Coordinates of C-alpha atoms in Angstrom, one line a residue:
Chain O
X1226 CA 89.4 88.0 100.5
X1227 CA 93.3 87.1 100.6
X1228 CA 94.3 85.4 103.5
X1229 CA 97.2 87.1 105.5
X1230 CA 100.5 84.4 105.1
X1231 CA 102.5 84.7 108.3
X1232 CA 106.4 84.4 107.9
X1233 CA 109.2 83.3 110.3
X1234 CA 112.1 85.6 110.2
X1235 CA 115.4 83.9 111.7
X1236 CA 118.2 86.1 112.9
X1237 CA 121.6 85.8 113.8
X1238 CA 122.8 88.9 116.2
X1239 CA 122.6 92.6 114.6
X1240 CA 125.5 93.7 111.7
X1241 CA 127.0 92.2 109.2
X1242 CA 130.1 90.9 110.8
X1243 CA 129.2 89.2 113.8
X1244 CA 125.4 88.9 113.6
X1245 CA 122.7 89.4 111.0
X1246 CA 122.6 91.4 108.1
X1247 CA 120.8 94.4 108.8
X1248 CA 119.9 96.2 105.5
X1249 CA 119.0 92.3 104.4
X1250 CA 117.1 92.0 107.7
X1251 CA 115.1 94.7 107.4
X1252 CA 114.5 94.7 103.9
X1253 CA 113.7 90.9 104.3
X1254 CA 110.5 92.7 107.1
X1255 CA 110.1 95.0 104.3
X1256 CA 109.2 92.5 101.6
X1257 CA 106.8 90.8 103.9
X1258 CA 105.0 94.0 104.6
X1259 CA 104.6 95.2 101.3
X1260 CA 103.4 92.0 100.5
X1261 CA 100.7 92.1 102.7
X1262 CA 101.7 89.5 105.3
X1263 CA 102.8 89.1 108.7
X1264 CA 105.8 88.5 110.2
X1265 CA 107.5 87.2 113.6
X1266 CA 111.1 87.3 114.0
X1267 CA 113.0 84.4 116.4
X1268 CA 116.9 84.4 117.2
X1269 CA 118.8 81.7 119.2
X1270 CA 119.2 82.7 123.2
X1271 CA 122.5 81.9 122.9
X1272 CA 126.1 83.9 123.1
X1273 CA 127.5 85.1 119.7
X1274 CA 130.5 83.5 118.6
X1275 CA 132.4 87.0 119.1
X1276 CA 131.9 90.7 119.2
X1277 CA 133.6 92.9 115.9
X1278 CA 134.0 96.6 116.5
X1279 CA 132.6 97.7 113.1
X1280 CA 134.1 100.5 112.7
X1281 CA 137.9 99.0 113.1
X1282 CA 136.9 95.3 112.1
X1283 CA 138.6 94.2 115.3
X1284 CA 137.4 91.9 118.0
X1285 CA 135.9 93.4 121.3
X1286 CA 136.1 91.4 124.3
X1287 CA 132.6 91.4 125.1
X1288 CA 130.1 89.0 125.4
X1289 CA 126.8 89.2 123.8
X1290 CA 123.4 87.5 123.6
X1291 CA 121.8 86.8 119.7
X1292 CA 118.7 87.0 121.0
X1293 CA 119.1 90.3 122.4
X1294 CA 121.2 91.8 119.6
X1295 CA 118.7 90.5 117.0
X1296 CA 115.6 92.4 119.1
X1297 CA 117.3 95.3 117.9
X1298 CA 116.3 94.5 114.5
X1299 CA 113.0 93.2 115.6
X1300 CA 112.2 96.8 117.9
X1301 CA 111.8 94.5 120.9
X1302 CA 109.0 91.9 119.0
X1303 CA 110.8 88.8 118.8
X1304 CA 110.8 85.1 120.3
X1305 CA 113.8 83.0 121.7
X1306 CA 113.8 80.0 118.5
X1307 CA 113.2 77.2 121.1
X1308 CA 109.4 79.1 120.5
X1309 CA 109.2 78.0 117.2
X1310 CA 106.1 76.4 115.9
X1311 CA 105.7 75.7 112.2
X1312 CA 101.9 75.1 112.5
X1313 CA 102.2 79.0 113.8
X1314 CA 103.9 80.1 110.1
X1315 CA 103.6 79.5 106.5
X1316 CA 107.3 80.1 105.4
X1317 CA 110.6 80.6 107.1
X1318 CA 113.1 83.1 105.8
X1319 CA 116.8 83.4 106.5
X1320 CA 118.6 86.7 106.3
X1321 CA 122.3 86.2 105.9
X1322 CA 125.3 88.4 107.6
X1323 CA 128.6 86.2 109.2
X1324 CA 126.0 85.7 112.3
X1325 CA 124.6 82.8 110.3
X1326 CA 127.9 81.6 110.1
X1327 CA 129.2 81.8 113.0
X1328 CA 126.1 82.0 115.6
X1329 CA 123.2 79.8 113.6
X1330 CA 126.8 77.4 112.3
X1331 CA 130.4 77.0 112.5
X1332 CA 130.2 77.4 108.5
X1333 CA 132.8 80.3 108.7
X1334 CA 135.4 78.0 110.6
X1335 CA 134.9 74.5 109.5
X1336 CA 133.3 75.2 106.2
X1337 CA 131.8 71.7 104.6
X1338 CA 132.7 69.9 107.8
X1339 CA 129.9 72.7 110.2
X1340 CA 127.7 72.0 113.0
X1341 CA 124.3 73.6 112.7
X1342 CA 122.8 75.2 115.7
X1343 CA 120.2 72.3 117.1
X1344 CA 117.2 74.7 116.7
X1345 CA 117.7 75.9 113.6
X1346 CA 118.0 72.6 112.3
X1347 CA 115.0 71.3 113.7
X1348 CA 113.2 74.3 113.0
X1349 CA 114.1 73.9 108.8
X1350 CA 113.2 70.2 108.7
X1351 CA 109.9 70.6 110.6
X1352 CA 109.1 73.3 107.7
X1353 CA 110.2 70.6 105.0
X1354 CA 108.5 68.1 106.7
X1355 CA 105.2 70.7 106.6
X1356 CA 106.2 71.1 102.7
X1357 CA 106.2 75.2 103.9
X1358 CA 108.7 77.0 101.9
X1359 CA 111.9 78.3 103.0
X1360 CA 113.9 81.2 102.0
X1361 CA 117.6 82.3 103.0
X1362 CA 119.5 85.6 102.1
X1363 CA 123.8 85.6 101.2
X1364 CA 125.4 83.4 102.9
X1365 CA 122.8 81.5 104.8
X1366 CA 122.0 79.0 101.3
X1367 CA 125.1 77.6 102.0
X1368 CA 124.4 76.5 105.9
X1369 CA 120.8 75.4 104.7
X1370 CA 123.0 73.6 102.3
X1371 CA 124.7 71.4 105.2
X1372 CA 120.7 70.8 106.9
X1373 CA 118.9 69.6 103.4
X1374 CA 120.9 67.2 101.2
X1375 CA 121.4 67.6 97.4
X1376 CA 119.9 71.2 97.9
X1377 CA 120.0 73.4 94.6
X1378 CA 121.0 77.5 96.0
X1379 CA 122.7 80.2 95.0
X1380 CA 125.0 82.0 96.7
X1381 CA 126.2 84.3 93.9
X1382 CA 129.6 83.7 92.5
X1383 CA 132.1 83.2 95.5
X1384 CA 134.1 79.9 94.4
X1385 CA 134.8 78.9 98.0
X1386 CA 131.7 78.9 99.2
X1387 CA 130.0 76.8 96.0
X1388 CA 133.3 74.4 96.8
X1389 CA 132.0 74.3 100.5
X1390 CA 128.4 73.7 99.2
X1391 CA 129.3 71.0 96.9
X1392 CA 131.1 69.2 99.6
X1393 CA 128.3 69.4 101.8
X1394 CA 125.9 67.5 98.6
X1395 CA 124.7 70.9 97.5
X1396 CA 123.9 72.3 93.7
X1397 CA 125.2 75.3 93.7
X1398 CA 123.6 77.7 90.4
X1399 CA 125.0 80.9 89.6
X1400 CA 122.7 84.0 89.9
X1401 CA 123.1 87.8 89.5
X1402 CA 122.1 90.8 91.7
X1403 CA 118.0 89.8 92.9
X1404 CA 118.2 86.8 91.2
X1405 CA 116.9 83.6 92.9
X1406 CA 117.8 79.9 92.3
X1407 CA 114.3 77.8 93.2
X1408 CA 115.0 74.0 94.6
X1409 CA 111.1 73.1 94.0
X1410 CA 111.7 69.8 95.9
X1411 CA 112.3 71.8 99.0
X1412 CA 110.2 74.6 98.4
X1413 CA 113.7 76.3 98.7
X1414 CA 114.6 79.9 97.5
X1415 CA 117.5 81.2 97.9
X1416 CA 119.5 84.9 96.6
X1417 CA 123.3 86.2 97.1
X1418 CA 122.4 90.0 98.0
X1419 CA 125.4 90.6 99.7
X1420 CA 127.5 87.9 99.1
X1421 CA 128.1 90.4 96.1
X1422 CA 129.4 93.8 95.6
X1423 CA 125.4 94.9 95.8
X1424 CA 123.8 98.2 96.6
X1425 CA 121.3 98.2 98.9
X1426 CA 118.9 98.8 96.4
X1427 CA 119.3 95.7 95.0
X1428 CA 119.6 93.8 98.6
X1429 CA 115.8 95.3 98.5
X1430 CA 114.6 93.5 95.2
X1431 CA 116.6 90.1 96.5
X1432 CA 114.6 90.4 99.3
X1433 CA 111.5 90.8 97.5
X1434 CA 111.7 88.4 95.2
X1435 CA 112.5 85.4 97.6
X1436 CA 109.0 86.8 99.7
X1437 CA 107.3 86.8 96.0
X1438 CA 108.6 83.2 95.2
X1439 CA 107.7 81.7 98.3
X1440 CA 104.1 83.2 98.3
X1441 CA 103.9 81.5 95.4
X1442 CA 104.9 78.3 96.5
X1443 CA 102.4 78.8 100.0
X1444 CA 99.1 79.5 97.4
Chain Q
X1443 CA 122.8 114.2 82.3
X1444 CA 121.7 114.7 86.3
X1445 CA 124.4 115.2 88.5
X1446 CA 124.3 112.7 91.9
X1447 CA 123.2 114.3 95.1
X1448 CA 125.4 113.6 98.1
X1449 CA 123.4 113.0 101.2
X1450 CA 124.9 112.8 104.9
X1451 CA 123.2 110.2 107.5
X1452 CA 123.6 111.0 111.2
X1453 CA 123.6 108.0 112.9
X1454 CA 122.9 107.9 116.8
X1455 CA 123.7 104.0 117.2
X1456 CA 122.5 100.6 116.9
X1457 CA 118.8 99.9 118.0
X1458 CA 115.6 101.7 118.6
X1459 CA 115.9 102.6 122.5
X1460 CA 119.4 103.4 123.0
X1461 CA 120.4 104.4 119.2
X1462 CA 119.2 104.9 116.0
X1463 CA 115.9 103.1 115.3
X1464 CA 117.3 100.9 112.6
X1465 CA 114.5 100.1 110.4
X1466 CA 114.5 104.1 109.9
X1467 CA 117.9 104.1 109.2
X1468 CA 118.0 101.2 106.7
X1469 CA 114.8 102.6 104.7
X1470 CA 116.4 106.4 104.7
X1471 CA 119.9 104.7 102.8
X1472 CA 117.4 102.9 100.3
X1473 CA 115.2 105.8 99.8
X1474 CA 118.6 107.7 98.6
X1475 CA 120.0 105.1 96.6
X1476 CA 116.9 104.4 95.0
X1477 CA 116.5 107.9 93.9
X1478 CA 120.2 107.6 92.5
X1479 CA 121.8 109.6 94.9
X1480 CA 125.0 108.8 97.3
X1481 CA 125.0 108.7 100.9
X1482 CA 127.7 108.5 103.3
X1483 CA 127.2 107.6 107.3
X1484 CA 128.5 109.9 110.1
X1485 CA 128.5 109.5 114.1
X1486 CA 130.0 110.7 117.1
X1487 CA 132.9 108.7 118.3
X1488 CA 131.4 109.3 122.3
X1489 CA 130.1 106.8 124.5
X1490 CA 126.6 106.2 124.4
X1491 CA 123.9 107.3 127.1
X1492 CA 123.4 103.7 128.5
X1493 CA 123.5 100.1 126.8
X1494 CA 119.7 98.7 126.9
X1495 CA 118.6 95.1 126.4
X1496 CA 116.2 95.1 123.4
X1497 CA 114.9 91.8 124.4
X1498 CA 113.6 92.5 127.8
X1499 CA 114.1 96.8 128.0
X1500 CA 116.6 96.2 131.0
X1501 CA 119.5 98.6 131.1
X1502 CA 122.9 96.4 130.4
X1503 CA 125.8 97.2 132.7
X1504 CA 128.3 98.0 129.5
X1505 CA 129.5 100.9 127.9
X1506 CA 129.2 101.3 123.8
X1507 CA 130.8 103.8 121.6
X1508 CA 128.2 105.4 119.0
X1509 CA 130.7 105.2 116.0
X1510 CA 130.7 102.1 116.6
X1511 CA 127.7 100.4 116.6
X1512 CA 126.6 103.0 114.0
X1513 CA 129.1 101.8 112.0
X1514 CA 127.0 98.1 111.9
X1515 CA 124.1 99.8 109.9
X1516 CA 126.8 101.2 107.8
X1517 CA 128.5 97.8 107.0
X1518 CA 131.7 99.9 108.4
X1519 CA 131.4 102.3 105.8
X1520 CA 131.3 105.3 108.3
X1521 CA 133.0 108.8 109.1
X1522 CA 133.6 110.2 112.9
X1523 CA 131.3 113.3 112.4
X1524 CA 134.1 115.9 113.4
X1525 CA 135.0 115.0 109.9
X1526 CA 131.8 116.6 108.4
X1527 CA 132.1 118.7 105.7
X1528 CA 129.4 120.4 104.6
X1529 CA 131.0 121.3 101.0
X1530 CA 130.6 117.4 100.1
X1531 CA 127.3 117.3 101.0
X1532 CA 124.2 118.6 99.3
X1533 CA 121.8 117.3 102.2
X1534 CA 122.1 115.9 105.6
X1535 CA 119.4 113.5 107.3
X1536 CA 118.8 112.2 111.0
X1537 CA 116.8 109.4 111.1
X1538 CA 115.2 108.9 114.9
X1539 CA 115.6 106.3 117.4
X1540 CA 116.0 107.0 121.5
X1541 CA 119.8 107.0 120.1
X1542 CA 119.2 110.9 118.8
X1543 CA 117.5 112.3 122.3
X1544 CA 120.2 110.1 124.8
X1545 CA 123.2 110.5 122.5
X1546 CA 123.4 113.3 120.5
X1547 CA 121.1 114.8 122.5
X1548 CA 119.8 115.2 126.3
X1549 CA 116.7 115.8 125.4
X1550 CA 115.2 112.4 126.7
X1551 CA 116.0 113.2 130.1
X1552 CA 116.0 117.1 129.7
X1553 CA 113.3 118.2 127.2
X1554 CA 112.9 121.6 126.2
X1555 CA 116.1 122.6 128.5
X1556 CA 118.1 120.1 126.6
X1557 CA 121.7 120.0 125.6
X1558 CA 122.7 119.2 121.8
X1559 CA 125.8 117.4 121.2
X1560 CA 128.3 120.5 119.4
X1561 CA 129.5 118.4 116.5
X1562 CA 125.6 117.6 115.6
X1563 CA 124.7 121.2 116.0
X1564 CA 127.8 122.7 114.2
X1565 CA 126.8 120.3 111.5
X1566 CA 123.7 121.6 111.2
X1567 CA 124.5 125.4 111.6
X1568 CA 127.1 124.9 108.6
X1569 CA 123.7 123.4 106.4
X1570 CA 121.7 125.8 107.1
X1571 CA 124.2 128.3 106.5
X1572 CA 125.0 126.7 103.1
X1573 CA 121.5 126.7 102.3
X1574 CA 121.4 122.7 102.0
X1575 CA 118.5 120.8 102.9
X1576 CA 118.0 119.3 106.3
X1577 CA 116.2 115.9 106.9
X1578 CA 114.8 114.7 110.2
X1579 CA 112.9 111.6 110.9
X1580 CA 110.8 110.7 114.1
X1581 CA 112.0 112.2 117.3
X1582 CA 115.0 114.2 115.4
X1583 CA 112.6 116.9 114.6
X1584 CA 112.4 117.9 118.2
X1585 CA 116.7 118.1 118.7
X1586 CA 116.5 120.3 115.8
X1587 CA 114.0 122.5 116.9
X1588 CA 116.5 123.2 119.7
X1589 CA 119.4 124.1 116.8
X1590 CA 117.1 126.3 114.6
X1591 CA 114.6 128.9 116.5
X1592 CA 111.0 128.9 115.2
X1593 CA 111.3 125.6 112.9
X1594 CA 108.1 124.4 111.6
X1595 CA 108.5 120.1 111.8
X1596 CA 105.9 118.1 112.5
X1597 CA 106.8 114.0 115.0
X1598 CA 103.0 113.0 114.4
X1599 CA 100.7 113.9 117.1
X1600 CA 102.8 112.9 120.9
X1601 CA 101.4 115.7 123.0
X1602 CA 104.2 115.6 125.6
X1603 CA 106.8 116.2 123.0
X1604 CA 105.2 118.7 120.6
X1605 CA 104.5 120.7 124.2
X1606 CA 108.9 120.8 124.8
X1607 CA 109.0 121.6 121.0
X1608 CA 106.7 124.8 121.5
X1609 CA 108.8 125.5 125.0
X1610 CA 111.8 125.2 122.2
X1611 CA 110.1 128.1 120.2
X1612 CA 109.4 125.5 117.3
X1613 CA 106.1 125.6 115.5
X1614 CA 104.5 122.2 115.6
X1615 CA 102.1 120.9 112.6
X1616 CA 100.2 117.5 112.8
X1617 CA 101.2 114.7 110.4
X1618 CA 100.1 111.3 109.7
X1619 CA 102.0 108.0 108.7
X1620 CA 104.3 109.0 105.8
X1621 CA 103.2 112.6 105.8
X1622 CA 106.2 115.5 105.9
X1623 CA 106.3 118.9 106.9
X1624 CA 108.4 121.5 105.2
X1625 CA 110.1 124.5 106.7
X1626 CA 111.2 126.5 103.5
X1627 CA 113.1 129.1 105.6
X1628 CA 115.5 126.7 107.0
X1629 CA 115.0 123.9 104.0
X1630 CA 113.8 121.7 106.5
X1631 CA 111.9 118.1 105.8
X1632 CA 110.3 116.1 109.0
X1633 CA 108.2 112.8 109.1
X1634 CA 106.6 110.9 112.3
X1635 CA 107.9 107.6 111.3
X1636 CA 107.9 105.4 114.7
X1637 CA 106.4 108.4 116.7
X1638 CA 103.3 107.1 115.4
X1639 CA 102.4 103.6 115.7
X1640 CA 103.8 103.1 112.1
X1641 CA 104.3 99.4 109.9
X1642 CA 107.5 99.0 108.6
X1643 CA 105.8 100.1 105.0
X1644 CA 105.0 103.3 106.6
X1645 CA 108.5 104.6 107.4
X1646 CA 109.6 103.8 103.5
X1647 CA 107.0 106.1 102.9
X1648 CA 108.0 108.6 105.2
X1649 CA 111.7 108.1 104.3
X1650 CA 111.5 107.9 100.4
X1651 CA 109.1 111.5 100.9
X1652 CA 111.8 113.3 103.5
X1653 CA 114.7 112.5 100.2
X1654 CA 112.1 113.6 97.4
X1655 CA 111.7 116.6 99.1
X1656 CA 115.2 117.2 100.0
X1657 CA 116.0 116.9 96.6
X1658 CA 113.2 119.3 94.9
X1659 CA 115.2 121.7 97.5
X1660 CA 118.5 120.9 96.0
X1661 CA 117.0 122.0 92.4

């Protein structure tokens, strides 16, 4: 009998400009599912950065919680990130959106020169540590980038993110719509889904093939 | 060569209890653009019923517009809905979420004696009138069996709700995960989706089924 494989889903806040992702997000839960796993999503309990009206792409003044924006996502089932325990989980996944840049990092205001979030950095080197793979969505190869040195990702094409990566030590390898760049040294496998002009059908196979690839690496 | 179907989505918000359930939202955009169709996202630019903290299921002491936090499952790529026009569109299609029976809808609060928000119900007057398919996922089947007398649409098997749907003058019929009900008089295609205690797999299925059958009533 195949053994169930249980996957940590980290997110950021809830839409693309100021939180997570949400068509990678969900297609990220998707993946898992089909694949006949499990999985249990964890967000910082922090405040986000700032608050975009989506509609207008302007700022709101509000103040909002990740944790509680991301449960959206996660219909109520998720875990503050302090929670995390990678004896719990066999791979770790990344969905991108600005949130991982601004919430999880500073990576959208200080570029190669970023703080990472404390938990999320302890949280990836525990699973290195573990040798459990690792998977991150868009723009969330490049802070991953700043955590594991010398990394090989792919963001896509954008040339001032694979500057910021290089600076940072990072490989950065050019990939196409659900295409993935594996670092095998990391058990690292990273896609660009949106980080190019995609349609969400092909967000879907990006996410499926990083859930494929790091099954692969877990057997 | 086949010509590209042009589906509305009627978004209610951003999250299960106070807007659109998202992962239904997500997986009804895929299911459409995987069948090589377009889609284009509509709200109402109203405040919505009450701001609740997914995290914990408190009520938040804030007010949200529903255009705009639609408008983050939409990556911004949305239309106020007193913009619909029914001559661009060949279907429309609620997906659920609390968001469809407190927003454009009382029926949370009010059941069978609800009120329907008028832009959602001209909207769906002007379908029907045009003969174009109707879509409705999870609790939207109930809000349209307010809108169209004796509509046959199935939300799974709550007895509470398919009780107001009868008080409604709607004709309930059981469905499992992923199953669909059609109402040829009124071109009319509804799934349980979440109403059911559903994996994320299971709504694709209900989604991907609700478009497939939209479009064999487009033909």
């Amino acid at each position: 009998m195949n053994r169930k494989y249980n996957f940590a889903v980290i997110l950021s806040g809830c839409g693309v400009y100021d939180g997570a992702e949400i068509h990678e997000a969900v297609l990220t839960l998707l993946a898992i599912d089909k694949a006949g796993s499990n999985y249990q999503c964890y967000a910082p309990d922090i405040k986000q950065h700032h608050v975009l009206n989506h509609y207008t792409g302007k700022e709101i003044m509000e103040s909002r919680i990740v944790l509680e924006e991301s449960a959206r996502i996660a219909r109520g089932k998720i875990k503050p990130l302090n929670e995390f325990n990678e004896s719990l989980h066999d791979g770790i996944i990344f969905p991108g959106g600005f949130g991982v840049a601004k919430n999880l990092s500073s990576f959208a205001f200080e570029g190669a020169n970023c703080e990472i979030n404390k938990e999320v950095e302890q949280a990836v080197l525990k699973m290195v540590k573990a040798q459990k793979p690792i998977g991150a969505l868009c723009i969330a190869p490049a802070v991953i980038s700043k955590i594991l040195k010398g990394a090989e990702v792919t963001i896509g094409k954008d040339e001032d993110t694979i500057k910021a990566i290089q600076g940072m030590g990072g490989i950065h390898q050019e990939r196409g719509h659900g295409e993935i760049c594996i670092d095998r040294k990391y058990k690292l496998v990273t896609t660009p889904c949106y980080m190019l002009d995609a349609t969400i059908s092909q967000i879907e196979e990006g996410a499926t093939n990083v859930v494929q690839a790091m099954l692969s690496l877990m057997k």
